[in-house]
Amino acid sequence: MTAAATAPAEPLARTLFAVPGMRCAGCISKLEGGLAPLPGIASARVNFTSKQVAIEHAPELQLPDLQSAIAGLGFEAQPVRDGGLPADKSESRSLVRATAVAGFASMNVMLLSVSVWSGAEGATRDLFHLLSALIAIPTVAYSGRPFFRSAWNAVRHGRTNMDVPISIGVLLVTALSLFETLTSGPHAYFDGAVMLLFFLLVGRLLDSVMRDRARDGVTALLKQRAVGALTIGADGKTEWRAAEDLAPGMRMIVAAGERLAADGIVESGTSSLDLSLLTGESAPRRADVGDAVHAGTLNLDGPLTVRITAAGADTAIADIARLMEQAGQAKSRYVRIADRAARLYAPAVHTLAILAFVGWMLSGAGWHHSLLIAAAVLIITCPCALGLAVPAAQIVAAGALMRAGVLIKDGSALERLAEANRALFDKTGTLTLGRPVPLDLDRLAMKPVILALARASSHPLSRALRKALEREGIVAEQVEALVEKPGFGMRGRYLGLPVSLGRPNAAAPGLATAFTIGDLQPALIRFEDGIRPDVRPALGRLAELGLESSIVSGDTAASVAPVAGQLGLTAQTSMRPQDKLDAIARLSAGGAKVLMVGDGLNDGPALAAGHVSMAPGSASDVGQMAADAVFMGDSLAPVATAILVARRTMRVVRQNFVIAIGYNMIAIPLALMGLVTPLVAAVAMSGSSIIVVGNALRLRGAAK
């Protein structure tokens, strides 16, 4: 989707525009192909999911110049900030209202039409036609606006899109029906016009909702940044600044419990940071003077003074958001087929309708009859059945999976799940439960004292220890002078003796904490992050389906090895987000269709870049948003179930394509021969849609 480059001056500037008027592949081609030849523009890349176009251009080109260039192609565009996506859901709300109005009007107009079909004649028939007109004309004017507005924007700039023939067909049928009503004619086709609008709006609403969900993933990630920070001026005075006002060179204070608003270097203080956003490590990591820290990470223990090195769109978390956005631009095979069909649809339908009108005029049929046949051609060629072939099956299958504990978020996810032939799993929180559990508590002495220390800390291991001891009914002793030392843990005094619960020595294996009292040898308390139930059967089922599995983890080799050994999987460890992207790219280059299963914020880019992705319900908000599907509960079995249902769904989709194409092969010649009225065309079009939906409903029990 990248336009050919010109030879702009260096360095290039990049500007991002929201283009809500994009409707089909023809719009993408028009934008990218139309902007490329313009002087000063190096490239234009469309993201159809977010309806945005990114332009790389010479710095001397200003915003109004670029907006004028886009307007010259027939699109309205508004600049948006790089690194973020607009959260405007007004289009979906507007489509919901238009669909509801069209659906309600369709039911009422059809009731009146049934009375006419039953034999009403004369004044009674004229009255029913007039009532139908009073309902249908305002409905067409209101619910048809999305199509009329798009068609008008295209026509007034000398181009066409798939909304042009739809608009012509609806307006032509409505006008002829009004003419019949005013002249007491025998036939009116208001029912066909409003029914056509209703089916078209349902498809457009589904498409809009899916795009909203795609945008929510990046929005949730960017929310991990703090909204601002307390900065220290050169005179020592402190001032709170919003995140967008922070700049490299400033110094900011990050208190315990706060997230960082920018990337930087620690100038003073020590603390433990939750770095799972970048590294995937489940254990907090110590941060001392001189260490690099990143926006979005959580300061757990003590206050830090940080010198800012990158802010706003230059931070690591913004890079992750951009990776997710770019990775989401890939198109699936069935979407590409639909795009190619959309390119051919408008000119083909226009040609057929004109040929029908001219041919019947030349044969002496008269303008009224010729227009009716042309309108019937426009309606009967409406690609409703073809448009429903994929989403109807996807929606029914998604409902079946939802009842089985799998939430499908992207309409094309099932298509990509069916194609997956390689599986990559994150470890912590994906193959394991992500909930550390203390081991060998029975051998532990001084439990009441340990509980007193653990409950005074918010550290993840302290919380896990507190819950385990409280489940045993342990009651805490009175420990005095409790204090939490940043980077170490809790200290206090019990019966005059010093006690502590905190970081063990460096030789301690895996997750662990150490309890000491007086001069006695520290007691090591180890923790285990348990493997999910049904992991082995699920991996075996995936293998039967032809999916080889392995681990890609940000954790250290020592942490991953026990899990990999138990499950018999190969593993790559200490991987940052870019490393996981590279691993997916290498597999994809070799022809693999990668299913990525992960849960952490650091898995976001990999989840977006995988051919398809899944996240557990316990995953972070960003992980859930970035994934194509979310499975609920602790079991990993739904991952294999989703693959099975997806493959069955694709068989139904292919059947629906055959039905839709067969319908058009039969119906179009009949319409051209004048054997189909606009009403019959609308009924036939609706009938083909119903058959397609009925076939899709067979998937309701697919997940059982």
XYZ file of C-alpha atoms in Angstrom:
704
model
C 0.000 0.000 0.000
C 2.962 2.286 -0.341
C 2.958 4.771 -3.119
C 5.941 5.251 -5.342
C 8.431 7.731 -4.014
C 9.419 10.973 -5.652
C 12.695 12.698 -4.906
C 11.980 15.033 -1.999
C 14.561 17.000 -0.112
C 16.092 15.481 3.038
C 15.243 15.121 5.861
C 11.593 14.211 5.374
C 8.756 15.297 7.612
C 5.903 12.938 8.494
C 2.294 14.068 8.918
C -0.647 11.902 9.878
C -4.223 12.629 8.769
C -7.554 11.067 9.711
C -9.617 10.417 6.563
C -13.061 9.225 7.690
C -14.437 9.169 4.124
C -12.466 6.062 3.077
C -14.914 3.303 2.155
C -13.192 0.679 0.028
C -10.009 -0.410 -1.695
C -10.715 2.096 -4.444
C -10.329 4.916 -1.900
C -6.974 3.490 -0.744
C -5.719 3.326 -4.311
C -6.998 6.823 -5.016
C -5.226 8.336 -1.997
C -1.896 6.563 -2.317
C -1.775 6.796 -6.095
C -3.066 10.365 -6.179
C -0.651 11.780 -3.612
C 2.489 10.073 -4.955
C 3.000 12.243 -8.092
C 2.674 15.529 -6.184
C 5.916 17.530 -5.795
C 7.518 17.197 -2.371
C 5.661 14.051 -1.306
C 7.843 10.989 -0.863
C 5.249 8.445 0.119
C 1.665 8.045 1.320
C 0.621 5.023 3.330
C -3.002 4.279 4.220
C -4.077 2.470 7.389
C -7.591 1.366 6.428
C -8.316 -0.006 9.919
C -7.861 3.382 11.569
C -8.845 5.307 8.400
C -5.615 7.309 8.440
C -3.011 8.237 5.879
C 0.624 8.918 6.824
C 2.476 11.218 4.425
C 6.261 11.604 4.270
C 7.047 14.913 2.629
C 9.510 17.733 2.230
C 9.632 20.038 5.286
C 8.593 23.071 3.220
C 5.190 21.530 2.543
C 2.823 22.917 5.187
C -0.315 21.403 6.691
C -2.743 23.397 4.482
C -0.843 22.250 1.378
C -1.261 18.605 2.329
C -4.915 19.056 3.275
C -5.555 20.722 -0.080
C -3.862 17.847 -1.876
C -6.080 15.318 -0.096
C -9.177 17.469 -0.685
C -8.321 17.555 -4.376
C -8.749 13.778 -4.398
C -12.229 14.068 -2.888
C -11.527 13.385 0.788
C -11.823 15.492 3.892
C -8.815 15.120 6.203
C -7.889 16.307 9.673
C -4.363 16.138 11.137
C -3.918 13.828 14.119
C -1.073 13.514 16.569
C 1.480 10.833 15.726
C 1.666 7.952 18.171
C -2.012 8.025 19.007
C -5.342 7.213 17.457
C -8.554 9.211 17.633
C -11.114 7.681 19.981
C -14.070 9.078 18.026
C -16.877 6.509 17.962
C -19.484 8.886 16.569
C -19.647 6.967 13.270
C -20.741 3.778 15.027
C -23.353 5.645 17.050
C -24.667 7.345 13.925
C -24.880 4.009 12.103
C -26.749 2.430 15.016
C -29.408 5.138 14.789
C -29.655 4.879 10.993
C -29.908 1.062 11.138
C -32.599 1.173 13.829
C -34.668 3.649 11.801
C -34.304 1.601 8.597
C -35.197 -1.641 10.398
C -38.294 -0.169 12.032
C -39.435 1.402 8.726
C -38.826 -1.870 6.833
C -41.173 -3.791 9.130
C -43.962 -1.228 8.797
C -43.647 -0.772 5.025
C -43.580 -4.543 4.521
C -46.835 -4.876 6.482
C -48.482 -2.358 4.125
C -46.998 -4.127 1.097
C -48.430 -7.463 2.218
C -51.872 -5.853 2.204
C -51.333 -4.661 -1.378
C -50.051 -8.083 -2.461
C -53.165 -9.634 -0.871
C -55.388 -7.899 -3.407
C -56.006 -4.333 -2.232
C -56.979 -2.174 -5.189
C -58.246 1.276 -6.048
C -58.401 3.844 -3.232
C -57.261 1.304 -0.626
C -54.117 0.488 -2.606
C -53.423 4.205 -3.172
C -53.811 4.836 0.570
C -51.355 2.057 1.440
C -48.895 3.385 -1.138
C -49.241 6.893 0.318
C -48.668 5.604 3.881
C -45.638 3.683 2.642
C -44.325 6.866 1.035
C -44.809 8.836 4.272
C -42.715 6.228 6.112
C -40.139 5.411 3.452
C -39.175 8.860 2.122
C -38.048 10.297 5.519
C -36.339 6.959 6.222
C -34.428 7.055 2.943
C -33.486 10.699 3.589
C -32.190 9.912 7.114
C -30.796 6.364 6.941
C -29.368 6.778 3.455
C -27.117 9.688 4.447
C -23.939 7.593 4.911
C -24.245 6.340 1.328
C -25.449 9.616 -0.217
C -22.741 11.691 1.465
C -19.977 9.306 0.371
C -21.365 9.077 -3.179
C -21.673 12.863 -3.500
C -18.109 13.445 -2.294
C -16.883 10.970 -4.895
C -18.950 12.314 -7.787
C -18.177 15.991 -7.235
C -14.462 15.183 -7.447
C -14.915 13.202 -10.645
C -14.555 9.686 -9.263
C -16.831 6.824 -8.215
C -17.061 4.278 -5.430
C -19.384 1.461 -4.407
C -21.795 3.924 -2.728
C -22.592 5.601 -6.070
C -24.622 2.738 -7.634
C -26.226 2.020 -4.256
C -27.362 5.644 -3.955
C -28.587 5.759 -7.549
C -30.549 2.533 -7.087
C -32.208 3.630 -3.827
C -33.088 7.127 -5.124
C -34.299 5.810 -8.478
C -36.588 3.236 -6.883
C -37.903 5.800 -4.379
C -38.571 8.371 -7.116
C -40.342 5.839 -9.355
C -42.389 4.616 -6.391
C -43.403 8.207 -5.573
C -44.351 8.725 -9.212
C -46.505 5.568 -9.089
C -48.123 6.757 -5.843
C -48.961 10.240 -7.192
C -50.348 8.833 -10.457
C -52.287 5.971 -8.798
C -50.011 3.458 -10.462
C -50.299 -0.263 -9.631
C -46.798 -0.733 -8.256
C -44.648 1.031 -5.670
C -41.326 -0.258 -4.380
C -40.787 1.612 -1.126
C -40.370 -1.755 0.637
C -37.455 -2.636 -1.613
C -35.725 0.696 -0.997
C -35.893 0.638 2.816
C -35.090 -3.083 3.042
C -32.045 -2.566 0.870
C -30.870 0.272 3.105
C -31.369 -1.816 6.247
C -29.227 -4.737 5.032
C -26.505 -2.399 3.791
C -26.433 -0.486 7.078
C -26.108 -3.699 9.118
C -22.957 -4.599 7.192
C -21.526 -1.116 7.541
C -22.260 -1.021 11.282
C -20.427 -4.311 11.864
C -17.458 -2.968 9.969
C -17.425 0.251 12.033
C -17.624 -1.567 15.376
C -14.670 -3.769 14.459
C -12.591 -0.713 13.564
C -13.433 0.909 16.910
C -12.133 -2.167 18.711
C -8.930 -2.126 16.695
C -8.273 1.491 17.723
C -8.929 0.719 21.406
C -5.777 -1.446 21.618
C -3.339 1.381 20.966
C -5.385 3.814 23.031
C -5.205 1.488 26.050
C -1.438 1.182 25.693
C -0.901 4.929 25.593
C -3.006 5.273 28.741
C -0.182 3.485 30.603
C 1.785 6.720 30.461
C 1.441 9.038 33.427
C -0.491 12.187 32.566
C 2.352 14.337 33.905
C 5.217 14.637 36.374
C 6.568 16.890 39.118
C 9.637 18.614 37.648
C 12.523 20.372 39.428
C 13.629 23.737 38.007
C 17.152 25.171 37.968
C 16.273 27.222 41.066
C 15.160 24.121 42.942
C 11.453 24.943 42.730
C 9.084 22.152 41.747
C 6.359 22.448 39.142
C 3.850 19.883 37.857
C 3.892 19.578 34.056
C 1.656 17.643 31.710
C 3.332 14.763 29.822
C 3.172 16.634 26.509
C 5.086 19.567 28.082
C 8.006 17.420 29.265
C 11.249 17.678 27.293
C 14.725 16.084 27.341
C 17.012 17.665 29.943
C 14.284 18.300 32.511
C 14.438 16.579 35.914
C 11.336 14.920 37.372
C 10.482 13.401 40.753
C 8.711 10.006 40.683
C 7.187 8.993 44.003
C 6.599 5.363 45.037
C 3.415 4.040 43.455
C 3.585 6.411 40.466
C 4.150 5.601 36.815
C 6.873 7.384 34.875
C 5.733 10.010 32.372
C 8.919 9.983 30.256
C 12.093 7.979 29.592
C 15.188 9.025 31.540
C 18.225 8.277 33.714
C 18.039 7.951 37.510
C 19.993 10.803 39.124
C 19.220 10.022 42.756
C 17.347 7.442 44.825
C 16.931 3.685 44.597
C 13.771 1.712 44.042
C 12.209 -1.373 42.462
C 10.427 -0.934 39.146
C 7.796 -3.051 37.463
C 9.398 -3.333 33.998
C 7.027 -5.949 32.587
C 5.999 -3.373 29.982
C 9.366 -3.657 28.255
C 11.025 -6.873 29.392
C 8.212 -9.197 30.429
C 10.009 -9.955 33.706
C 7.402 -10.772 36.326
C 9.778 -9.924 39.198
C 10.400 -6.235 39.974
C 13.857 -4.922 38.993
C 16.092 -2.684 41.088
C 16.803 0.816 39.768
C 19.863 2.712 41.049
C 21.654 5.922 40.141
C 22.656 5.880 36.472
C 20.082 3.252 35.404
C 17.815 3.919 32.424
C 14.073 3.970 33.175
C 11.114 4.166 30.814
C 7.729 5.846 30.582
C 4.797 3.709 31.688
C 6.789 1.602 34.164
C 5.653 1.597 37.792
C 7.838 2.801 40.654
C 7.189 0.342 43.504
C 9.346 1.330 46.478
C 11.046 4.687 46.947
C 11.159 8.146 45.346
C 13.437 8.683 42.323
C 14.820 11.791 40.670
C 15.065 11.186 36.926
C 16.726 13.277 34.209
C 14.475 13.059 31.142
C 16.059 11.749 27.936
C 12.924 11.211 25.801
C 9.329 12.393 26.102
C 6.047 12.123 24.226
C 6.270 10.380 20.851
C 9.972 9.577 21.398
C 9.439 7.296 24.423
C 9.716 3.522 24.336
C 6.000 3.091 25.045
C 5.151 5.309 22.051
C 7.415 3.109 19.931
C 5.441 0.066 21.071
C 2.173 1.822 20.126
C 3.541 2.588 16.672
C 4.685 -1.017 16.235
C 1.173 -2.210 17.100
C -0.399 0.259 14.687
C 1.928 -0.650 11.816
C 1.651 -4.384 12.459
C -2.158 -4.120 12.296
C -2.087 -2.863 8.703
C -1.607 -6.309 7.186
C -4.606 -7.619 5.253
C -5.966 -11.136 5.210
C -6.657 -13.080 2.036
C -10.455 -12.825 2.144
C -10.281 -9.079 2.806
C -8.056 -8.683 -0.253
C -10.583 -10.626 -2.322
C -13.341 -8.312 -1.100
C -11.161 -5.292 -1.912
C -10.585 -6.461 -5.466
C -14.316 -7.096 -5.860
C -15.026 -3.592 -4.542
C -12.727 -2.059 -7.172
C -14.711 -3.751 -9.949
C -18.168 -3.453 -8.417
C -19.069 0.208 -9.154
C -17.979 0.410 -12.803
C -19.444 -3.031 -13.570
C -22.843 -2.180 -12.063
C -22.949 1.229 -13.771
C -22.208 -0.385 -17.103
C -24.842 -3.096 -16.667
C -27.548 -0.605 -15.631
C -26.785 1.756 -18.522
C -26.738 -1.125 -20.997
C -30.092 -2.329 -19.646
C -31.636 1.164 -19.933
C -30.285 1.866 -23.428
C -31.105 -1.595 -24.698
C -34.697 -1.467 -23.543
C -35.144 2.117 -24.820
C -33.901 1.021 -28.247
C -36.322 -1.878 -28.174
C -39.186 0.615 -27.650
C -40.002 -0.213 -24.022
C -40.350 3.474 -23.031
C -38.500 5.467 -20.349
C -40.630 4.305 -17.403
C -40.197 0.592 -18.060
C -36.539 1.037 -19.012
C -35.836 2.907 -15.785
C -37.571 0.183 -13.752
C -35.364 -2.473 -15.351
C -32.238 -0.373 -14.765
C -33.272 0.104 -11.127
C -33.872 -3.653 -10.798
C -30.358 -4.288 -12.131
C -28.875 -1.849 -9.609
C -30.748 -3.487 -6.714
C -30.319 -7.116 -7.706
C -26.568 -6.652 -8.115
C -26.300 -5.217 -4.594
C -23.533 -7.284 -2.985
C -25.446 -7.934 0.259
C -25.130 -11.745 0.119
C -21.509 -11.477 -0.922
C -20.927 -8.904 1.804
C -22.595 -11.132 4.418
C -20.795 -14.314 3.333
C -17.844 -13.668 5.626
C -19.224 -11.547 8.529
C -22.363 -13.693 9.063
C -20.288 -16.844 9.527
C -17.783 -14.965 11.663
C -20.434 -13.545 13.963
C -22.195 -16.898 14.540
C -18.873 -18.652 15.136
C -17.766 -15.846 17.457
C -20.984 -16.338 19.468
C -20.346 -20.093 19.712
C -16.784 -19.451 20.864
C -17.958 -16.876 23.377
C -20.134 -19.514 25.009
C -17.030 -21.738 25.107
C -15.000 -18.996 26.806
C -13.277 -17.408 23.798
C -13.979 -13.789 22.889
C -13.257 -12.971 19.248
C -12.565 -9.276 18.756
C -11.643 -8.947 15.095
C -13.979 -10.053 12.334
C -11.139 -11.523 10.291
C -9.477 -13.258 13.261
C -11.254 -16.552 12.579
C -9.967 -16.542 9.028
C -6.422 -16.100 10.285
C -6.885 -18.623 13.126
C -7.873 -21.205 10.521
C -4.669 -20.537 8.602
C -2.311 -20.681 11.616
C 0.334 -23.417 11.409
C 2.829 -22.254 14.071
C 2.260 -21.232 17.712
C 4.423 -19.009 19.929
C 3.655 -18.739 23.644
C 4.775 -16.202 26.210
C 5.599 -17.884 29.541
C 4.593 -15.789 32.523
C 0.837 -15.351 32.691
C 0.270 -17.398 29.520
C 1.653 -20.899 30.012
C 1.804 -20.138 33.730
C -0.941 -18.516 35.768
C 1.053 -15.370 36.552
C 0.196 -15.730 40.244
C 3.246 -16.505 42.441
C 2.532 -19.021 45.210
C 4.899 -19.502 48.206
C 6.336 -23.020 48.567
C 7.074 -25.169 51.613
C 5.222 -22.991 54.091
C 4.858 -25.993 56.395
C 8.573 -25.846 57.181
C 8.421 -22.146 57.905
C 8.763 -20.953 61.491
C 7.729 -17.589 62.941
C 4.763 -17.310 60.564
C 2.958 -14.631 62.671
C 6.047 -12.411 62.487
C 6.439 -13.004 58.753
C 2.783 -12.111 58.237
C 3.248 -8.871 60.184
C 6.097 -7.909 57.847
C 4.373 -9.083 54.647
C 1.091 -7.283 55.218
C 2.910 -3.961 55.643
C 4.257 -4.103 52.067
C 2.586 -3.810 48.656
C 5.289 -5.844 46.922
C 3.781 -8.643 44.723
C 5.642 -11.379 46.627
C 4.589 -9.892 49.974
C 0.970 -9.854 48.832
C 1.183 -13.498 47.741
C 2.778 -14.467 51.068
C 0.166 -12.553 53.075
C -2.719 -14.249 51.263
C -1.206 -17.719 51.782
C -0.614 -17.170 55.495
C -4.024 -15.654 56.071
C -5.619 -18.664 54.344
C -3.891 -20.812 57.007
C -5.517 -18.709 59.717
C -2.258 -17.183 60.914
C -2.660 -14.083 63.091
C 0.058 -11.475 62.865
C 2.265 -10.670 65.821
C 2.972 -7.137 66.965
C 6.113 -5.987 65.162
C 7.411 -2.550 66.055
C 9.306 0.106 64.111
C 8.174 -1.205 60.744
C 9.867 0.486 57.821
C 10.185 -0.428 54.157
C 13.638 0.135 52.733
C 13.549 0.826 48.998
C 15.167 -1.960 47.027
C 15.404 -4.317 50.002
C 12.110 -4.912 51.787
C 10.576 -4.636 55.259
C 12.476 -4.179 58.532
C 11.201 -4.012 62.118
C 11.759 -5.160 65.696
C 10.090 -8.116 67.400
C 10.626 -8.655 71.146
C 13.663 -6.429 70.878
C 15.235 -8.404 68.019
C 15.687 -7.026 64.495
C 13.522 -8.801 61.870
C 13.368 -8.366 58.119
C 11.605 -9.734 55.036
C 13.133 -8.828 51.705
C 15.600 -9.392 48.907
C 17.634 -12.618 49.264
C 21.262 -12.833 48.257
C 22.114 -13.016 44.558
C 22.626 -16.798 44.659
C 18.964 -17.514 45.425
C 17.306 -19.332 42.508
C 14.125 -18.001 40.806
C 11.478 -16.064 42.686
C 12.282 -15.909 46.410
C 12.373 -13.697 49.491
C 14.361 -14.062 52.725
C 13.197 -13.784 56.358
C 15.735 -13.016 59.108
C 15.449 -12.619 62.868
C 18.330 -11.525 65.060
C 21.602 -13.143 64.056
C 20.060 -16.375 62.800
C 20.642 -17.666 59.295
C 18.090 -16.181 56.817
C 15.179 -18.469 55.928
C 14.606 -18.590 52.193
C 10.964 -18.555 51.021
C 10.668 -19.686 47.407
C 7.723 -19.001 45.104
C 6.297 -20.864 42.166
C 4.231 -19.545 39.294
C 2.087 -22.594 38.487
C 1.485 -23.945 34.989
C -2.064 -23.543 33.696
C -4.303 -26.613 33.778
C -4.787 -28.527 30.507
C -1.591 -27.084 29.031
C -0.241 -30.459 27.923
C -3.534 -31.677 26.336
C -3.924 -28.304 24.614
C -0.395 -28.422 23.188
C -1.007 -31.995 22.069
C -4.224 -30.980 20.327
C -2.440 -28.134 18.573
C 0.217 -30.585 17.407
C -2.543 -32.831 15.970
C -3.832 -29.793 14.088
C -0.385 -29.228 12.621
C 0.780 -26.373 14.876
C 4.317 -26.654 16.265
C 4.630 -24.750 19.570
C 7.528 -22.979 21.308
C 8.147 -20.317 23.990
C 9.215 -16.701 23.430
C 9.732 -14.971 26.776
C 11.186 -11.815 28.249
C 12.122 -13.760 31.378
C 15.619 -15.053 32.021
C 16.741 -18.505 30.896
C 16.852 -19.713 34.514
C 13.215 -18.719 34.976
C 11.984 -20.229 31.699
C 13.925 -23.501 31.766
C 11.749 -25.363 34.350
C 8.542 -24.608 32.423
C 10.048 -25.449 29.044
C 11.438 -28.685 30.459
C 8.102 -29.761 31.940
C 6.212 -29.092 28.696
C 8.897 -30.341 26.315
C 9.027 -27.059 24.402
C 11.946 -25.156 22.956
C 12.324 -21.595 24.236
C 13.916 -18.242 23.409
C 14.527 -16.107 26.509
C 15.347 -12.527 27.590
C 13.458 -11.170 24.579
C 12.398 -7.525 24.309
C 9.339 -6.539 22.240
C 11.462 -5.953 19.124
C 13.091 -9.385 19.555
C 9.675 -11.050 19.509
C 8.740 -9.079 16.404
C 11.938 -10.237 14.728
C 11.204 -13.856 15.656
C 7.728 -13.606 14.123
C 9.156 -11.947 11.019
C 11.694 -14.748 10.554
C 9.016 -17.431 10.871
C 6.679 -15.535 8.536
C 9.442 -15.176 5.961
C 9.717 -18.947 5.989
C 6.019 -19.304 5.199
C 4.691 -19.843 8.732
C 1.328 -18.397 9.833
C 2.156 -17.525 13.435
C -0.368 -17.750 16.260
C 1.021 -15.531 19.068
C -0.332 -16.179 22.562
C 0.734 -13.655 25.223
C -0.535 -11.536 28.053
C 1.829 -8.704 29.022
C 2.111 -5.141 27.851
C 5.439 -6.069 26.288
C 3.642 -8.657 24.157
C 1.484 -5.964 22.522
C 3.566 -5.509 19.349
C 4.044 -9.270 18.936
C 0.298 -9.851 19.402
C -0.393 -7.277 16.708
C 2.311 -8.583 14.367
C 1.385 -12.255 14.574
C -0.743 -13.668 11.785
C -3.302 -14.058 14.561
C -3.080 -13.641 18.331
C -4.769 -14.682 21.565
C -4.476 -13.463 25.157
C -5.787 -14.902 28.436
C -8.506 -13.054 30.322
C -5.972 -12.315 33.063
C -3.823 -10.344 30.602
C -3.205 -6.638 30.888
C -5.686 -4.285 29.221
C -3.227 -3.636 26.441
C -2.585 -7.345 25.895
C -6.302 -8.041 25.659
C -6.864 -5.103 23.330
C -3.988 -5.999 21.025
C -4.986 -9.652 20.702
C -7.492 -10.889 18.135
C -9.112 -13.149 20.722
C -9.230 -13.484 24.515
C -9.817 -16.799 26.288
C -11.366 -16.848 29.738
C -10.528 -19.051 32.723
C -7.253 -20.700 33.683
C -7.337 -23.536 31.131
C -5.370 -23.299 27.868
C -7.788 -25.680 26.094
C -9.785 -22.821 24.429
C -6.747 -22.033 22.250
C -7.069 -25.363 20.417
C -10.879 -25.082 20.376
C -10.616 -21.712 18.634
C -8.452 -23.232 15.883
C -10.974 -26.043 15.308
C -13.971 -23.676 15.134
C -12.106 -21.280 12.854
C -11.347 -24.002 10.325
C -14.994 -25.100 10.271
C -16.050 -21.460 9.885
C -13.905 -21.030 6.805
C -15.599 -24.033 5.196
C -18.965 -22.307 5.724
C -17.557 -19.029 4.350
C -16.497 -20.759 1.149
C -19.979 -22.282 0.848
C -21.505 -18.822 1.313
C -19.309 -17.421 -1.451
C -20.595 -20.115 -3.815
C -24.222 -19.284 -2.870
C -23.716 -15.539 -3.348
C -21.909 -15.850 -6.656
C -24.447 -18.398 -7.896
C -27.274 -16.013 -6.989
C -25.743 -13.219 -9.055
C -25.073 -15.529 -12.014
C -28.788 -16.401 -12.125
C -30.386 -13.116 -11.046
C -28.457 -10.616 -13.174
C -29.404 -12.135 -16.558
C -33.047 -12.295 -15.474
C -32.954 -8.607 -14.478
C -31.335 -7.610 -17.771
C -34.052 -9.518 -19.635
C -36.716 -7.450 -17.864
C -38.128 -10.429 -15.978
C -37.529 -8.904 -12.545
C -39.277 -5.878 -11.019
C -37.522 -3.720 -8.379
C -39.614 -5.395 -5.680
C -38.713 -8.893 -6.857
C -35.103 -7.742 -7.101
C -35.188 -6.536 -3.486
C -36.873 -9.775 -2.342
C -34.375 -11.895 -4.284
C -31.502 -9.902 -2.886
C -32.913 -10.306 0.633
C -33.568 -14.017 0.008
C -29.991 -14.659 -0.980
C -28.891 -12.853 2.161
C -31.209 -14.997 4.304
C -29.836 -18.213 2.769
C -26.313 -17.078 3.499
C -27.220 -16.203 7.093
C -29.070 -19.540 7.520
C -26.008 -21.444 6.366
C -23.895 -19.493 8.815
C -26.250 -20.358 11.690
C -25.133 -24.004 11.410
C -22.015 -22.882 13.234
C -23.888 -22.232 16.483
C -22.800 -25.574 17.939
C -19.345 -25.600 16.408
C -17.529 -25.151 19.728
C -19.228 -28.071 21.509
